[in-house]
């Protein structure tokens, strides 16, 4: 190791303390808590603003306190659409003051229809649909909730990314978590649809920094050969959080209570200021090697790692020398590199084209992922059970994904999973009505399985493609662009009411091209995280530094999985 590199080589120090020891495992366990919460925040609108079966309330027939969804008088009071009674229309009621019983067939004119203004709901489940009667002509307001939720993420993610790069990953996660808890609890007390939709936007906006900050914080804690294991842990807990949402929705069946249950625990994130350290990689990028050295020294003690003389020398110099001389000169950073501004990306043709490719890929993945998740509750069977299984399928997908990432590389996993997801959606369209319901569900879940692999890999891949000072900002920009796809996803439910097969055709039309185009980006498997613009540009070139023992990654991951 050269004299310059002895100054402060963080990748070398992380390797010295152990790429995934007790220190990293303890921090991952803590980071997975907000990951579970964020999973519930991102999809709660599926139940809070979900569809319910309802019919018109018939004056003169629906009387008293106990109103039944099924009643014999429906045959002469409500028209039928095929085999189902209309939800929004009823026959004209012609009252007769001379009779006491106004619920008689001859008092309803079947030749004249009237729109309904009051409704009877099939279940006792309480959500905003029956809270504010948002059926029929106002049903689009339900889809708008999901769109506003994703719009909040889309608008605020760049801000959260900048905040994270400027003030630290831990700080961004804590501040975002606390604001989310407060906004979510306030939303549960909404007195009107307008108030609810405003609070939905605010809640989604302030929560946008929780997952991305936690993800980057966790990723920067470990060495290159343990990133896949770290990603696996986070995505398993994310899937469990989604499934937990389905379980809580099934038990509570009350949207106000559900929101309070899932948002109140986020207040505990405040104590993370004393429980987890800031990202050492971020501290180094901000010329604070002394703080980074303290974290490394603490990690070495917890992991019971024996540091080499060279590593100890690095830490000693970081503790006792001025920060301006403690950073490794080997980086040879230009002024553009250290500025950490987006203008540096715009000046680099390589990184600009790479960013544009990532943007389209993120859009496609988010659009298909959220569309398939939302459409799972309208398939045959119990919507809660369908939703839970649709979420749990992400766990085996995450396991296979993390193994495949280290065997095939990040780029090929994104390519294959996107392509197979698109093919699955297309195959679902051509399945005949005679095919077993189980085959339909299997094909649907195979599409979800593959798109889950895509969404997991793209987070890792994007984080590895860009330099440290801009990593969180660019990841947030990509996630923002992806959110435009998620914003459109809720309206695929309405699209399917006009042309049933159109949503699936649309999913395949964006997934397959994105899978092909991502092959134009370089592979990042076993590369150290780039610190500078120059490092990022050199990814994929032969002279770029490859992490030592990177070819052992799959074996290490398998051994660690057996210990979980």
XYZ file of C-alpha atoms in Angstrom, residues 45-489:
445
model
C -54.145 3.692 0.324
C -54.982 0.261 -1.151
C -57.237 -0.319 1.872
C -57.944 3.216 3.068
C -59.238 4.175 -0.384
C -60.122 0.692 -1.595
C -63.274 -0.366 -3.385
C -66.317 -1.777 -1.600
C -69.483 -3.440 -2.867
C -72.488 -1.141 -2.514
C -75.972 -0.510 -3.865
C -78.545 2.249 -3.837
C -80.474 2.954 -0.674
C -84.190 2.650 -1.539
C -86.517 5.119 0.250
C -89.577 3.343 1.603
C -87.831 -0.035 1.567
C -84.556 0.513 3.429
C -85.972 1.650 6.736
C -84.872 1.209 10.325
C -81.459 0.836 11.910
C -80.480 -2.600 10.524
C -80.176 -2.288 6.760
C -79.319 -5.371 4.733
C -77.250 -5.388 1.538
C -79.260 -8.315 0.172
C -83.060 -7.908 0.166
C -86.002 -9.362 -1.842
C -87.239 -5.919 -2.912
C -84.065 -5.373 -5.020
C -85.674 -7.322 -7.850
C -88.205 -4.548 -8.515
C -86.282 -1.476 -7.255
C -82.821 -1.780 -8.880
C -81.920 -2.731 -12.473
C -79.481 -5.555 -13.179
C -76.231 -5.270 -15.108
C -75.774 -8.808 -16.404
C -75.954 -10.922 -13.204
C -75.308 -8.107 -10.730
C -77.563 -5.357 -9.402
C -76.560 -1.849 -10.437
C -74.539 0.064 -7.873
C -75.496 3.531 -9.054
C -79.012 3.407 -10.524
C -82.505 2.628 -9.213
C -86.031 2.623 -10.605
C -88.173 5.713 -10.169
C -90.259 5.501 -7.004
C -93.852 6.751 -7.409
C -95.235 7.266 -3.870
C -98.849 6.504 -3.062
C -100.133 8.334 0.000
C -103.141 6.032 0.292
C -101.054 2.985 1.263
C -98.846 2.468 4.271
C -96.342 0.127 2.670
C -94.344 2.136 0.132
C -92.132 -0.844 -0.778
C -94.348 -2.488 -3.394
C -93.504 -3.464 -6.963
C -96.305 -1.424 -8.519
C -94.888 1.754 -6.907
C -91.653 1.552 -8.922
C -91.458 2.494 -12.621
C -88.879 0.187 -14.276
C -88.914 2.295 -17.450
C -87.344 5.284 -15.669
C -83.950 5.265 -13.916
C -82.644 7.642 -11.291
C -79.091 8.087 -10.008
C -78.424 7.202 -6.390
C -77.420 9.708 -3.740
C -77.307 7.353 -0.738
C -75.869 3.862 -0.526
C -75.966 0.602 1.417
C -72.598 -1.170 1.805
C -72.097 -4.924 1.869
C -69.610 -5.068 4.754
C -69.034 -3.196 7.973
C -65.546 -2.225 6.796
C -64.986 1.511 7.132
C -62.878 3.424 4.636
C -63.115 6.794 2.919
C -65.477 5.417 0.258
C -68.343 4.898 2.693
C -67.126 7.635 5.023
C -67.843 10.301 2.410
C -69.914 8.323 -0.170
C -67.338 8.406 -2.965
C -69.035 5.822 -5.186
C -70.350 6.026 -8.758
C -69.516 9.386 -10.357
C -66.987 10.178 -7.614
C -65.191 6.833 -7.671
C -62.256 8.432 -9.502
C -61.450 10.182 -6.232
C -60.387 6.822 -4.811
C -57.789 6.329 -7.553
C -56.693 9.926 -7.049
C -55.629 9.083 -3.479
C -52.983 6.638 -4.739
C -51.868 9.131 -7.355
C -51.539 11.944 -4.800
C -49.620 9.596 -2.509
C -47.046 8.862 -5.199
C -47.034 12.503 -6.285
C -45.956 13.467 -2.772
C -43.034 11.065 -3.025
C -42.169 12.331 -6.491
C -42.107 16.014 -5.564
C -40.232 15.667 -2.271
C -37.703 12.921 -3.015
C -35.161 15.292 -4.625
C -35.429 17.534 -1.562
C -34.924 14.612 0.799
C -31.974 13.478 -1.309
C -30.353 16.894 -1.091
C -31.054 17.031 2.661
C -29.443 13.610 3.110
C -26.334 14.531 1.123
C -26.054 17.854 2.933
C -26.855 16.933 6.547
C -26.301 13.177 6.675
C -28.184 9.921 6.123
C -29.070 9.412 9.785
C -30.332 12.960 10.263
C -32.492 12.766 7.136
C -33.995 9.438 8.230
C -34.834 10.699 11.733
C -36.291 14.052 10.677
C -38.325 12.442 7.898
C -39.587 9.711 10.246
C -40.796 12.107 12.931
C -42.552 14.403 10.455
C -44.196 11.364 8.859
C -45.564 10.168 12.194
C -47.085 13.560 12.986
C -48.578 14.051 9.502
C -49.979 10.503 9.410
C -51.716 10.834 12.771
C -53.203 14.188 11.745
C -54.464 12.555 8.530
C -56.361 9.958 10.562
C -58.464 12.811 11.989
C -59.464 14.195 8.573
C -62.961 15.637 8.537
C -63.387 15.809 4.756
C -62.032 14.347 1.550
C -60.231 17.613 0.779
C -58.429 17.595 4.114
C -57.563 13.940 3.661
C -56.083 14.403 0.184
C -53.974 17.380 1.343
C -52.637 15.412 4.301
C -52.002 12.411 2.019
C -49.688 14.568 -0.094
C -47.899 16.004 2.948
C -47.476 12.606 4.615
C -46.094 10.985 1.481
C -43.799 13.925 0.863
C -42.164 13.974 4.284
C -41.884 10.158 4.365
C -39.967 10.090 1.081
C -36.643 10.444 2.875
C -37.089 7.524 5.270
C -36.516 4.568 2.946
C -33.876 6.116 0.693
C -31.861 7.479 3.623
C -32.111 4.172 5.513
C -31.176 2.227 2.388
C -28.067 4.304 1.645
C -27.070 4.364 5.317
C -27.250 0.564 5.426
C -25.457 0.125 2.088
C -22.551 2.329 3.146
C -22.052 0.319 6.354
C -20.840 -2.843 4.651
C -18.137 -4.006 2.278
C -18.730 -4.804 -1.404
C -18.980 -8.555 -0.806
C -21.814 -8.180 1.711
C -24.030 -5.632 -0.024
C -26.286 -8.327 -1.448
C -26.852 -9.810 2.010
C -27.699 -6.354 3.362
C -30.119 -5.701 0.517
C -31.736 -9.093 1.093
C -32.366 -8.297 4.760
C -33.930 -4.915 3.974
C -36.201 -6.277 1.274
C -37.355 -9.226 3.357
C -38.401 -6.808 6.100
C -40.017 -4.506 3.524
C -42.136 -7.422 2.262
C -43.024 -8.351 5.841
C -44.105 -4.745 6.423
C -46.408 -4.894 3.395
C -47.882 -8.199 4.580
C -48.303 -6.754 8.081
C -50.326 -3.910 6.552
C -52.692 -6.452 4.975
C -53.033 -8.260 8.300
C -53.722 -5.046 10.255
C -56.259 -3.922 7.635
C -57.985 -7.317 7.912
C -58.174 -7.053 11.716
C -59.124 -3.370 12.118
C -61.340 -2.787 9.041
C -61.368 0.870 10.052
C -59.230 3.334 8.150
C -58.797 5.822 11.005
C -57.650 3.163 13.455
C -55.375 1.602 10.835
C -53.578 4.892 10.167
C -53.025 5.544 13.873
C -51.637 2.051 14.421
C -49.099 2.269 11.595
C -47.976 5.900 11.992
C -47.628 6.269 15.780
C -44.649 3.851 16.030
C -42.592 6.135 13.766
C -42.164 8.502 16.721
C -39.664 5.994 18.146
C -37.247 6.830 15.311
C -36.250 9.890 17.357
C -34.082 7.718 19.637
C -32.060 6.563 16.610
C -29.903 9.649 17.118
C -28.334 7.788 20.053
C -28.635 4.229 18.689
C -27.006 4.239 15.251
C -23.967 6.095 13.861
C -23.861 8.365 10.854
C -22.544 6.924 7.589
C -18.736 6.822 7.786
C -18.550 7.155 4.005
C -20.642 10.331 4.118
C -18.471 11.741 6.919
C -15.325 11.155 4.864
C -16.926 12.791 1.811
C -17.660 15.825 4.021
C -14.010 16.026 5.192
C -14.799 14.720 8.674
C -12.415 11.735 8.921
C -12.064 12.048 12.693
C -15.778 11.268 13.170
C -15.504 8.431 10.667
C -12.471 7.063 12.500
C -14.408 6.968 15.784
C -17.109 4.858 14.106
C -14.534 2.492 12.585
C -12.767 2.100 15.926
C -16.068 1.388 17.705
C -17.048 -1.124 14.996
C -13.691 -2.904 15.274
C -14.199 -3.238 19.033
C -17.745 -4.628 18.664
C -16.707 -6.991 15.875
C -13.600 -7.994 17.879
C -11.468 -7.342 14.811
C -7.669 -7.153 14.964
C -6.593 -4.133 12.928
C -3.340 -4.215 11.003
C -0.611 -1.693 11.741
C -1.491 0.124 8.521
C -5.170 0.399 9.513
C -4.250 1.612 12.991
C -1.968 4.235 11.468
C -4.848 5.511 9.318
C -7.094 5.863 12.355
C -4.401 7.567 14.431
C -3.729 10.114 11.697
C -7.465 10.760 11.318
C -7.727 11.381 15.077
C -4.747 13.655 15.443
C -4.193 15.344 12.096
C -6.209 18.187 10.578
C -9.064 16.961 8.415
C -7.713 18.802 5.401
C -4.698 16.434 5.306
C -6.373 13.295 6.586
C -8.253 12.387 3.435
C -6.409 10.184 1.004
C -4.643 12.099 -1.738
C -5.070 9.082 -3.934
C -8.540 10.300 -4.800
C -6.961 13.210 -6.694
C -10.274 14.994 -6.740
C -10.936 17.824 -9.083
C -12.905 20.878 -8.007
C -15.928 19.571 -9.884
C -15.735 16.280 -7.975
C -15.681 17.885 -4.546
C -18.456 20.335 -5.287
C -20.986 17.525 -5.332
C -23.288 19.501 -7.609
C -25.535 18.203 -10.368
C -23.636 20.369 -12.870
C -20.799 17.847 -12.617
C -23.124 15.123 -13.942
C -24.347 17.352 -16.760
C -20.731 17.962 -17.832
C -20.068 14.226 -18.011
C -21.562 12.690 -21.143
C -21.013 9.179 -19.769
C -22.853 9.810 -16.502
C -25.606 11.853 -18.140
C -26.494 9.035 -20.561
C -26.260 6.571 -17.697
C -28.665 8.696 -15.646
C -31.197 8.936 -18.502
C -31.118 5.158 -18.903
C -31.700 4.704 -15.184
C -34.605 7.158 -15.222
C -36.522 5.178 -17.846
C -35.736 1.922 -16.076
C -36.997 3.265 -12.732
C -40.195 4.546 -14.364
C -40.922 1.152 -15.920
C -40.169 -0.820 -12.760
C -42.240 1.384 -10.463
C -45.167 1.481 -12.881
C -45.349 -2.296 -13.276
C -44.553 -3.096 -9.613
C -47.220 -0.835 -8.106
C -49.773 -1.643 -10.793
C -49.498 -5.379 -10.141
C -49.673 -4.810 -6.381
C -52.771 -2.624 -6.624
C -54.508 -4.954 -9.077
C -53.964 -7.927 -6.750
C -56.903 -6.826 -4.545
C -59.400 -7.054 -7.434
C -58.537 -10.605 -8.439
C -60.759 -13.506 -7.396
C -60.724 -14.431 -3.708
C -60.364 -12.588 -0.398
C -58.672 -9.256 -1.021
C -56.707 -9.338 2.237
C -55.348 -12.830 1.629
C -54.533 -11.969 -2.000
C -52.687 -8.854 -0.913
C -50.701 -10.677 1.784
C -49.604 -13.453 -0.593
C -48.815 -10.898 -3.279
C -46.464 -9.234 -0.780
C -44.943 -12.428 0.617
C -43.955 -13.530 -2.902
C -41.384 -10.732 -2.658
C -39.381 -12.696 -0.051
C -38.355 -15.638 -2.285
C -37.882 -13.094 -5.074
C -35.492 -11.154 -2.835
C -33.536 -14.312 -1.936
C -33.159 -15.397 -5.558
C -32.415 -11.832 -6.603
C -29.521 -11.400 -4.177
C -28.011 -14.727 -5.222
C -28.448 -13.865 -8.911
C -26.958 -10.389 -8.481
C -23.664 -11.932 -7.380
C -23.741 -14.693 -9.961
C -24.952 -12.837 -13.063
C -24.298 -9.233 -12.105
C -26.688 -6.366 -11.373
C -27.238 -5.364 -14.994
C -28.272 -8.808 -16.230
C -30.636 -9.379 -13.296
C -32.448 -6.124 -14.108
C -32.545 -7.081 -17.800
C -33.840 -10.634 -17.325
C -36.334 -9.850 -14.555
C -37.880 -6.917 -16.428
C -38.124 -8.937 -19.634
C -39.678 -11.971 -17.930
C -42.119 -9.758 -16.052
C -43.220 -8.186 -19.328
C -43.594 -11.598 -20.958
C -45.673 -12.813 -17.983
C -48.037 -9.852 -18.281
C -48.419 -10.530 -21.987
C -49.053 -14.242 -21.359
C -51.732 -13.349 -18.800
C -53.651 -11.502 -21.530
C -53.773 -14.558 -23.797
C -54.919 -17.022 -21.143
C -58.389 -18.231 -22.118
C -61.390 -18.192 -19.809
C -61.273 -22.003 -19.668
C -57.865 -21.985 -17.979
C -57.836 -22.804 -14.284
C -58.006 -19.884 -11.862
C -54.832 -21.193 -10.206
C -52.908 -20.928 -13.481
C -54.043 -17.320 -13.880
C -52.887 -16.514 -10.347
C -49.579 -18.340 -10.915
C -48.826 -16.325 -14.063
C -49.814 -13.100 -12.279
C -47.539 -13.907 -9.312
C -44.669 -14.849 -11.639
C -44.885 -11.367 -13.122
C -44.856 -9.867 -9.611
C -41.963 -12.159 -8.644
C -39.818 -10.866 -11.504
C -40.654 -7.188 -11.106
C -39.764 -7.529 -7.416
C -36.314 -8.723 -8.460
C -36.059 -5.655 -10.680
C -37.022 -3.141 -8.003
C -34.564 -4.671 -5.509
C -31.661 -4.752 -7.952
C -32.202 -1.273 -9.366
C -31.701 0.288 -5.927
C -28.338 -1.441 -5.511
C -27.333 -0.892 -9.126
C -28.114 2.831 -9.109
C -26.296 3.379 -5.811
C -23.205 1.682 -7.278
C -23.232 3.682 -10.530
C -22.781 7.178 -9.060
C -20.242 8.923 -6.755
C -20.611 9.309 -2.992
C -21.347 13.041 -2.821
C -24.146 12.737 -5.374
C -25.282 9.196 -4.618
C -28.295 10.069 -2.495
C -29.289 13.007 -4.706
C -29.213 10.952 -7.897
C -30.892 7.969 -6.267
C -33.665 10.303 -5.140
C -33.984 11.787 -8.638
C -34.310 8.280 -10.090
C -36.840 7.330 -7.428
C -38.733 10.532 -8.187
C -38.935 9.652 -11.858
C -39.966 6.152 -10.859
C -42.727 7.663 -8.765
C -44.273 9.122 -11.914
C -44.880 5.523 -12.948
C -46.280 4.694 -9.516
C -48.473 7.809 -9.768
C -50.140 6.407 -12.883
C -50.540 2.908 -11.411
